[in-house]
């Protein structure tokens, strides 16, 4: 269990670090470009939905939005979703919830991530539940 927890926490930390790097790049982009205050506010708040809305509004108002800013906004959206998925997997592992782990691992797999470790853990959990049910146990505590 320690190994899977460590794996999930490391994957979550990696996703968080990627998201942080993108927000840092967005801050630098905001400092150097001509952007509307709503775009700067969204970047400062680290609100990806507000950022996309503000960038679209800036574009509609006739003020160009740099390709770099557009690209970073898209990257922030993807990175935030990846972090949320990884956070959800970690939470599900902490609860030993095989169904939730599988659900979120499938989401991560759809995004191109390797989820072999998580899926192997799901199978192990389901095997443990089946063994406990055959033994007549109602509840089983996860091993430490």
Coordinates of N, CA, C and O in Angstrom, one line a residue:
X1 N 0.8 -1.2 0.0 CA 0.0 0.0 0.0 C 0.9 1.2 0.0 O 0.5 2.3 -0.6
X2 N 2.0 1.2 0.7 CA 2.9 2.3 0.7 C 3.4 2.7 -0.7 O 3.5 3.8 -1.0
X3 N 3.7 1.6 -1.5 CA 4.2 1.8 -2.8 C 3.2 2.5 -3.7 O 3.5 3.5 -4.4
X4 N 1.9 2.1 -3.7 CA 0.9 2.7 -4.5 C 0.6 4.1 -4.0 O 0.4 5.0 -4.9
X5 N 0.6 4.3 -2.7 CA 0.4 5.7 -2.2 C 1.5 6.6 -2.7 O 1.2 7.7 -3.1
X6 N 2.7 6.1 -2.6 CA 3.9 6.9 -3.0 C 3.8 7.2 -4.5 O 4.1 8.3 -4.9
X7 N 3.4 6.2 -5.3 CA 3.3 6.4 -6.7 C 2.3 7.5 -7.1 O 2.5 8.4 -7.9
X8 N 1.1 7.4 -6.4 CA 0.0 8.3 -6.7 C 0.4 9.7 -6.2 O 0.1 10.7 -7.0
X9 N 1.0 9.8 -5.1 CA 1.4 11.1 -4.6 C 2.4 11.8 -5.5 O 2.4 13.0 -5.8
X10 N 3.4 10.9 -6.0 CA 4.4 11.4 -7.0 C 3.8 11.9 -8.3 O 4.1 12.9 -8.8
X11 N 2.8 11.1 -8.8 CA 2.1 11.5 -10.0 C 1.3 12.8 -9.8 O 1.3 13.7 -10.7
X12 N 0.7 12.9 -8.7 CA 0.0 14.2 -8.4 C 0.9 15.3 -8.2 O 0.6 16.4 -8.8
X13 N 2.0 15.1 -7.6 CA 3.0 16.2 -7.4 C 3.6 16.6 -8.8 O 3.8 17.8 -9.0
X14 N 3.8 15.7 -9.7 CA 4.3 16.0 -11.0 C 3.3 16.8 -11.8 O 3.6 17.8 -12.4
X15 N 2.0 16.4 -11.7 CA 1.0 17.2 -12.4 C 0.9 18.6 -11.8 O 0.7 19.6 -12.5
X16 N 1.0 18.7 -10.5 CA 0.9 20.0 -9.8 C 2.1 20.9 -10.2 O 1.9 22.1 -10.5
X17 N 3.3 20.3 -10.3 CA 4.5 21.1 -10.8 C 4.3 21.6 -12.2 O 4.7 22.7 -12.5
X18 N 3.8 20.7 -13.1 CA 3.5 21.1 -14.5 C 2.6 22.3 -14.5 O 2.8 23.3 -15.2
X19 N 1.5 22.2 -13.7 CA 0.5 23.3 -13.7 C 1.1 24.6 -13.2 O 0.9 25.7 -13.7
X20 N 2.0 24.5 -12.1 CA 2.7 25.6 -11.6 C 3.6 26.3 -12.6 O 3.6 27.5 -12.7
X21 N 4.3 25.5 -13.3 CA 5.2 26.0 -14.4 C 4.4 26.8 -15.4 O 4.8 27.9 -15.9
X22 N 3.2 26.3 -15.8 CA 2.4 27.0 -16.8 C 1.9 28.3 -16.3 O 2.0 29.3 -16.9
X23 N 1.4 28.3 -15.0 CA 1.0 29.6 -14.4 C 2.1 30.6 -14.3 O 1.9 31.8 -14.5
X24 N 3.3 30.1 -14.0 CA 4.5 31.0 -13.9 C 4.7 31.6 -15.3 O 5.0 32.8 -15.4
X25 N 4.7 30.8 -16.3 CA 4.9 31.3 -17.7 C 3.8 32.3 -18.1 O 4.0 33.3 -18.8
X26 N 2.5 32.0 -17.7 CA 1.4 33.0 -17.9 C 1.7 34.3 -17.2 O 1.4 35.3 -17.8
X27 N 2.2 34.3 -16.0 CA 2.5 35.5 -15.3 C 3.6 36.3 -16.1 O 3.4 37.5 -16.2
X28 N 4.6 35.6 -16.6 CA 5.6 36.3 -17.4 C 5.0 36.9 -18.7 O 5.4 38.0 -19.1
X29 N 4.1 36.1 -19.3 CA 3.5 36.6 -20.5 C 2.6 37.8 -20.2 O 2.6 38.8 -21.0
X30 N 2.0 37.8 -19.1 CA 1.1 39.0 -18.7 C 1.9 40.2 -18.5 O 1.5 41.3 -18.8
X31 N 3.1 40.0 -17.9 CA 4.0 41.2 -17.6 C 4.5 41.8 -18.9 O 4.7 43.0 -19.0
X32 N 4.7 41.0 -19.9 CA 5.4 41.5 -21.1 C 4.5 41.9 -22.3 O 4.9 42.4 -23.3
X33 N 3.2 41.6 -22.2 CA 2.3 41.8 -23.3 C 1.2 42.8 -23.0 O 1.1 43.3 -21.9
X34 N 0.5 43.1 -24.1 CA -0.6 44.1 -23.9 C -1.9 43.2 -23.7 O -2.4 42.7 -24.7
X35 N -2.3 43.1 -22.5 CA -3.5 42.3 -22.2 C -4.5 43.2 -21.5 O -4.1 44.2 -20.8
X36 N -5.7 42.8 -21.6 CA -6.8 43.5 -20.9 C -6.7 43.2 -19.4 O -6.2 42.1 -19.0
X37 N -7.2 44.1 -18.5 CA -7.1 43.8 -17.1 C -7.8 42.5 -16.7 O -7.3 41.8 -15.8
X38 N -8.9 42.1 -17.3 CA -9.6 40.9 -17.0 C -8.7 39.6 -17.2 O -8.8 38.7 -16.5
X39 N -7.9 39.7 -18.2 CA -6.9 38.6 -18.5 C -5.9 38.5 -17.4 O -5.6 37.5 -16.8
X40 N -5.3 39.7 -17.0 CA -4.3 39.8 -16.0 C -4.9 39.3 -14.6 O -4.3 38.5 -13.9
X41 N -6.2 39.7 -14.4 CA -6.8 39.2 -13.1 C -7.1 37.7 -13.1 O -6.9 37.1 -12.1
X42 N -7.4 37.2 -14.2 CA -7.6 35.7 -14.3 C -6.3 35.0 -14.1 O -6.3 33.9 -13.4
X43 N -5.3 35.5 -14.6 CA -3.9 34.9 -14.4 C -3.5 35.0 -13.0 O -3.1 34.0 -12.4
X44 N -3.7 36.2 -12.4 CA -3.4 36.4 -11.0 C -4.2 35.4 -10.1 O -3.6 34.9 -9.1
X45 N -5.4 35.2 -10.4 CA -6.3 34.4 -9.6 C -6.1 32.9 -9.9 O -6.7 32.0 -9.2
X46 N -5.4 32.6 -11.0 CA -5.1 31.2 -11.4 C -6.4 30.5 -11.7 O -6.7 29.4 -11.3
X47 N -7.3 31.2 -12.4 CA -8.6 30.7 -12.8 C -8.6 30.5 -14.3 O -8.8 31.4 -15.1
X48 N -8.5 29.2 -14.7 CA -8.3 28.9 -16.1 C -9.6 29.2 -16.9 O -9.5 29.7 -18.0
X49 N -10.8 29.0 -16.3 CA -12.0 29.3 -17.0 C -12.2 30.8 -17.3 O -12.5 31.3 -18.4
X50 N -11.8 31.6 -16.2 CA -11.9 33.1 -16.4 C -10.9 33.5 -17.4 O -11.1 34.5 -18.2
X51 N -9.7 32.9 -17.4 CA -8.6 33.3 -18.4 C -9.1 33.0 -19.8 O -8.9 33.9 -20.7
X52 N -9.7 31.9 -20.1 CA -10.1 31.6 -21.4 C -11.3 32.5 -21.8 O -11.2 33.1 -22.9
X53 N -12.2 32.8 -20.9 CA -13.3 33.7 -21.2 C -12.7 35.1 -21.5 O -13.1 35.8 -22.4
X54 N -11.8 35.6 -20.6 CA -11.2 36.9 -20.8 C -10.4 37.1 -22.1 O -10.5 38.1 -22.8
X55 N -9.7 36.0 -22.4 CA -8.9 36.0 -23.7 C -9.8 36.1 -24.9 O -9.6 36.8 -25.8
X56 N -10.9 35.3 -24.8 CA -11.9 35.3 -25.9 C -12.5 36.7 -26.0 O -12.7 37.2 -27.1
X57 N -12.9 37.3 -24.9 CA -13.5 38.6 -24.9 C -12.5 39.7 -25.4 O -12.9 40.6 -26.2
X58 N -11.2 39.5 -25.1 CA -10.2 40.5 -25.6 C -10.1 40.4 -27.1 O -10.1 41.4 -27.8
X59 N -10.2 39.1 -27.6 CA -10.1 38.9 -29.0 C -11.3 39.5 -29.7 O -11.2 40.1 -30.8
X60 N -12.5 39.3 -29.1 CA -13.8 39.8 -29.7 C -13.8 41.3 -29.8 O -14.4 41.9 -30.6
X61 N -13.1 41.9 -28.8 CA -13.1 43.4 -28.7 C -12.1 44.0 -29.7 O -12.1 45.2 -29.8
X62 N -11.4 43.2 -30.4 CA -10.5 43.7 -31.4 C -9.1 43.8 -31.0 O -8.2 44.2 -31.8
X63 N -8.8 43.5 -29.7 CA -7.4 43.5 -29.2 C -6.8 42.1 -29.4 O -7.4 41.1 -28.9
X64 N -5.7 42.0 -30.2 CA -5.2 40.7 -30.4 C -4.7 40.0 -29.2 O -4.3 40.6 -28.2
X65 N -4.8 38.7 -29.2 CA -4.3 37.9 -28.1 C -3.1 37.1 -28.7 O -3.3 36.4 -29.8
X66 N -2.0 37.1 -28.1 CA -0.8 36.4 -28.7 C -1.0 34.9 -28.7 O -1.8 34.4 -27.9
X67 N -0.4 34.3 -29.7 CA -0.5 32.9 -29.8 C 0.1 32.2 -28.6 O -0.4 31.2 -28.1
X68 N 1.1 32.8 -28.0 CA 1.7 32.3 -26.8 C 0.7 32.2 -25.7 O 0.6 31.3 -25.0
X69 N 0.0 33.3 -25.5 CA -1.0 33.4 -24.4 C -2.1 32.4 -24.7 O -2.6 31.7 -23.8
X70 N -2.6 32.3 -25.9 CA -3.6 31.3 -26.3 C -3.1 29.9 -26.0 O -3.8 29.1 -25.4
X71 N -1.9 29.6 -26.4 CA -1.3 28.3 -26.1 C -1.2 28.0 -24.6 O -1.6 26.9 -24.2
X72 N -0.7 28.9 -23.9 CA -0.6 28.7 -22.4 C -1.9 28.6 -21.7 O -2.0 27.8 -20.8
X73 N -2.9 29.3 -22.2 CA -4.3 29.1 -21.6 C -4.8 27.7 -21.9 O -5.3 27.1 -21.0
X74 N -4.6 27.2 -23.1 CA -5.0 25.8 -23.4 C -4.2 24.9 -22.5 O -4.7 23.9 -21.9
X75 N -2.9 25.1 -22.4 CA -2.0 24.2 -21.6 C -2.4 24.2 -20.2 O -2.4 23.2 -19.5
X76 N -2.8 25.4 -19.6 CA -3.3 25.5 -18.3 C -4.5 24.7 -18.0 O -4.7 24.0 -17.0
X77 N -5.4 24.7 -19.0 CA -6.7 23.9 -18.9 C -6.4 22.4 -18.9 O -6.9 21.7 -18.0
X78 N -5.5 22.0 -19.8 CA -5.2 20.6 -19.8 C -4.4 20.1 -18.5 O -4.7 19.1 -17.9
X79 N -3.5 21.0 -18.1 CA -2.7 20.6 -16.9 C -3.6 20.6 -15.6 O -3.4 19.8 -14.7
X80 N -4.5 21.6 -15.6 CA -5.4 21.6 -14.4 C -6.3 20.3 -14.4 O -6.5 19.7 -13.3
X81 N -6.8 19.9 -15.5 CA -7.6 18.7 -15.5 C -6.7 17.5 -15.1 O -7.2 16.6 -14.4
X82 N -5.5 17.4 -15.6 CA -4.6 16.3 -15.3 C -4.3 16.3 -13.8 O -4.4 15.2 -13.1
X83 N -4.1 17.5 -13.2 CA -3.9 17.5 -11.7 C -5.1 17.1 -11.0 O -5.0 16.3 -10.0
X84 N -6.3 17.5 -11.4 CA -7.6 17.2 -10.7 C -7.8 15.6 -10.8 O -8.2 15.0 -9.8
X85 N -7.5 15.1 -11.9 CA -7.6 13.6 -12.1 C -6.7 12.9 -11.2 O -7.0 11.9 -10.5
X86 N -5.4 13.3 -11.2 CA -4.4 12.7 -10.3 C -4.8 12.9 -8.8 O -4.6 12.0 -8.0
X87 N -5.3 14.0 -8.5 CA -5.7 14.3 -7.1 C -6.9 13.3 -6.7 O -6.9 12.7 -5.6
X88 N -7.8 13.1 -7.7 CA -8.9 12.2 -7.4 C -8.4 10.7 -7.3 O -9.0 10.0 -6.5
X89 N -7.5 10.3 -8.1 CA -6.9 9.0 -8.0 C -6.3 8.8 -6.6 O -6.5 7.8 -5.9
X90 N -5.5 9.8 -6.2 CA -4.9 9.7 -4.8 C -5.9 9.6 -3.8 O -5.8 8.8 -2.8
X91 N -7.0 10.4 -3.8 CA -8.0 10.3 -2.8 C -8.7 8.9 -2.8 O -9.0 8.4 -1.8
X92 N -8.9 8.4 -4.0 CA -9.6 7.1 -4.1 C -8.7 6.0 -3.6 O -9.2 5.1 -2.9
X93 N -7.4 6.1 -3.8 CA -6.4 5.1 -3.2 C -6.4 5.2 -1.7 O -6.5 4.2 -1.0
X94 N -6.5 6.4 -1.2 CA -6.5 6.6 0.3 C -7.8 5.9 0.9 O -7.7 5.4 2.0
X95 N -8.9 5.9 0.1 CA -10.1 5.3 0.6 C -10.2 3.8 0.2 O -11.2 3.2 0.5
X96 N -9.2 3.3 -0.6 CA -9.3 2.0 -1.1 C -10.5 1.7 -1.9 O -11.1 0.6 -1.8
X97 N -10.9 2.7 -2.7 CA -12.2 2.6 -3.5 C -11.8 2.2 -4.9 O -11.5 3.0 -5.8
X98 N -11.9 0.9 -5.2 CA -11.5 0.3 -6.5 C -12.3 1.0 -7.6 O -11.7 1.2 -8.7
X99 N -13.6 1.2 -7.4 CA -14.4 1.7 -8.5 C -14.0 3.1 -8.9 O -13.9 3.5 -10.0
X100 N -13.7 4.0 -7.8 CA -13.3 5.3 -8.1 C -11.9 5.4 -8.7 O -11.6 6.2 -9.6
X101 N -11.0 4.5 -8.2 CA -9.6 4.4 -8.8 C -9.7 4.1 -10.3 O -9.1 4.7 -11.1
X102 N -10.6 3.1 -10.6 CA -10.7 2.7 -12.0 C -11.3 3.8 -12.8 O -10.8 4.1 -13.9
X103 N -12.3 4.5 -12.3 CA -13.0 5.6 -13.0 C -11.9 6.7 -13.4 O -11.8 7.1 -14.5
X104 N -11.2 7.1 -12.4 CA -10.2 8.2 -12.6 C -9.0 7.8 -13.4 O -8.5 8.5 -14.2
X105 N -8.6 6.5 -13.2 CA -7.5 6.0 -14.0 C -7.9 5.9 -15.5 O -7.1 6.2 -16.4
X106 N -9.1 5.5 -15.8 CA -9.6 5.5 -17.2 C -9.6 6.9 -17.8 O -9.2 7.1 -18.9
X107 N -9.9 7.9 -16.9 CA -9.9 9.3 -17.4 C -8.4 9.7 -17.7 O -8.1 10.4 -18.7
X108 N -7.5 9.3 -16.8 CA -6.1 9.6 -17.0 C -5.6 8.9 -18.3 O -4.8 9.5 -19.1
X109 N -6.0 7.7 -18.5 CA -5.6 6.9 -19.6 C -6.1 7.6 -20.9 O -5.3 7.6 -21.9
X110 N -7.3 8.1 -20.9 CA -7.8 8.8 -22.1 C -7.0 10.0 -22.4 O -6.8 10.3 -23.6
X111 N -6.4 10.6 -21.4 CA -5.5 11.8 -21.6 C -4.1 11.3 -22.0 O -3.2 12.2 -22.1
X112 N -3.9 10.0 -22.1 CA -2.6 9.6 -22.6 C -1.6 9.2 -21.5 O -0.4 8.9 -21.8
X113 N -2.1 9.1 -20.3 CA -1.2 8.7 -19.2 C -1.1 7.2 -19.0 O -2.1 6.5 -19.3
X114 N 0.0 6.7 -18.5 CA 0.1 5.3 -18.2 C -0.5 5.1 -16.8 O -0.1 5.7 -15.8
X115 N -1.5 4.2 -16.8 CA -2.2 3.9 -15.5 C -2.1 2.4 -15.1 O -3.0 1.9 -14.4
X116 N -1.1 1.8 -15.6 CA -0.9 0.3 -15.3 C -0.8 0.1 -13.8 O -1.4 -0.9 -13.3
X117 N -0.1 0.9 -13.1 CA 0.1 0.7 -11.6 C -1.3 0.8 -10.9 O -1.7 0.0 -10.1
X118 N -2.1 1.8 -11.3 CA -3.3 2.0 -10.7 C -4.3 0.9 -11.0 O -5.0 0.4 -10.1
X119 N -4.3 0.4 -12.2 CA -5.2 -0.7 -12.6 C -4.8 -2.0 -11.9 O -5.7 -2.8 -11.6
X120 N -3.5 -2.2 -11.8 CA -3.1 -3.4 -11.0 C -3.5 -3.3 -9.6 O -4.0 -4.4 -9.0
X121 N -3.5 -2.2 -9.0 CA -4.0 -2.0 -7.6 C -5.5 -2.2 -7.5 O -6.0 -2.8 -6.6
X122 N -6.2 -1.8 -8.5 CA -7.7 -2.1 -8.6 C -7.9 -3.6 -8.5 O -8.8 -4.0 -7.8
X123 N -7.2 -4.3 -9.4 CA -7.4 -5.7 -9.4 C -7.0 -6.4 -8.1 O -7.7 -7.3 -7.6
X124 N -6.0 -5.9 -7.4 CA -5.6 -6.4 -6.1 C -6.7 -6.1 -5.1 O -7.0 -7.0 -4.3
X125 N -7.2 -4.9 -5.1 CA -8.3 -4.5 -4.2 C -9.5 -5.4 -4.4 O -10.1 -6.0 -3.4
X126 N -9.9 -5.6 -5.6 CA -11.0 -6.5 -5.9 C -10.8 -7.9 -5.5 O -11.7 -8.6 -5.0
X127 N -9.6 -8.4 -5.7 CA -9.2 -9.7 -5.2 C -9.3 -9.8 -3.7 O -9.8 -10.9 -3.2
X128 N -8.9 -8.8 -3.0 CA -9.0 -8.8 -1.5 C -10.4 -8.8 -1.1 O -10.8 -9.5 -0.1
X129 N -11.3 -8.0 -1.7 CA -12.7 -8.0 -1.4 C -13.3 -9.4 -1.6 O -14.0 -9.9 -0.7
X130 N -13.0 -10.0 -2.7 CA -13.6 -11.3 -3.0 C -13.1 -12.3 -2.0 O -13.9 -13.1 -1.6
X131 N -11.8 -12.3 -1.6 CA -11.3 -13.2 -0.6 C -12.0 -13.0 0.7 O -12.4 -14.0 1.4
X132 N -12.2 -11.8 1.1 CA -12.9 -11.5 2.4 C -14.4 -11.9 2.3 O -14.9 -12.5 3.3
X133 N -15.0 -11.7 1.2 CA -16.4 -12.1 1.1 C -16.5 -13.7 1.2 O -17.4 -14.2 1.8
X134 N -15.6 -14.4 0.5 CA -15.6 -15.8 0.6 C -15.3 -16.3 2.1 O -15.8 -17.3 2.5
X135 N -14.5 -15.5 2.8 CA -14.2 -15.9 4.2 C -15.3 -15.4 5.2 O -15.3 -15.7 6.3
X136 N -16.3 -14.7 4.6 CA -17.4 -14.2 5.5 C -17.2 -12.9 6.2 O -18.0 -12.6 7.0
X137 N -16.2 -12.2 5.9 CA -15.9 -10.9 6.5 C -16.9 -9.8 5.9 O -17.0 -9.8 4.7
X138 N -17.4 -9.0 6.8 CA -18.3 -7.9 6.3 C -17.5 -6.7 5.9 O -17.7 -6.2 4.8
X139 N -16.5 -6.3 6.7 CA -15.7 -5.2 6.4 C -14.3 -5.6 6.5 O -13.9 -6.5 7.4
X140 N -13.4 -5.1 5.7 CA -12.0 -5.5 5.8 C -11.2 -4.2 5.8 O -11.4 -3.3 5.0
X141 N -10.3 -4.1 6.8 CA -9.4 -2.9 6.8 C -8.3 -3.0 5.8 O -7.8 -4.1 5.6
X142 N -8.0 -2.0 5.1 CA -6.8 -2.0 4.2 C -5.5 -2.3 4.9 O -5.4 -1.8 6.0
X143 N -4.7 -3.2 4.4 CA -3.4 -3.4 5.1 C -2.6 -2.1 5.1 O -2.7 -1.3 4.2
X144 N -1.8 -1.9 6.1 CA -0.9 -0.7 6.2 C 0.4 -1.0 5.7 O 1.0 -2.0 5.6

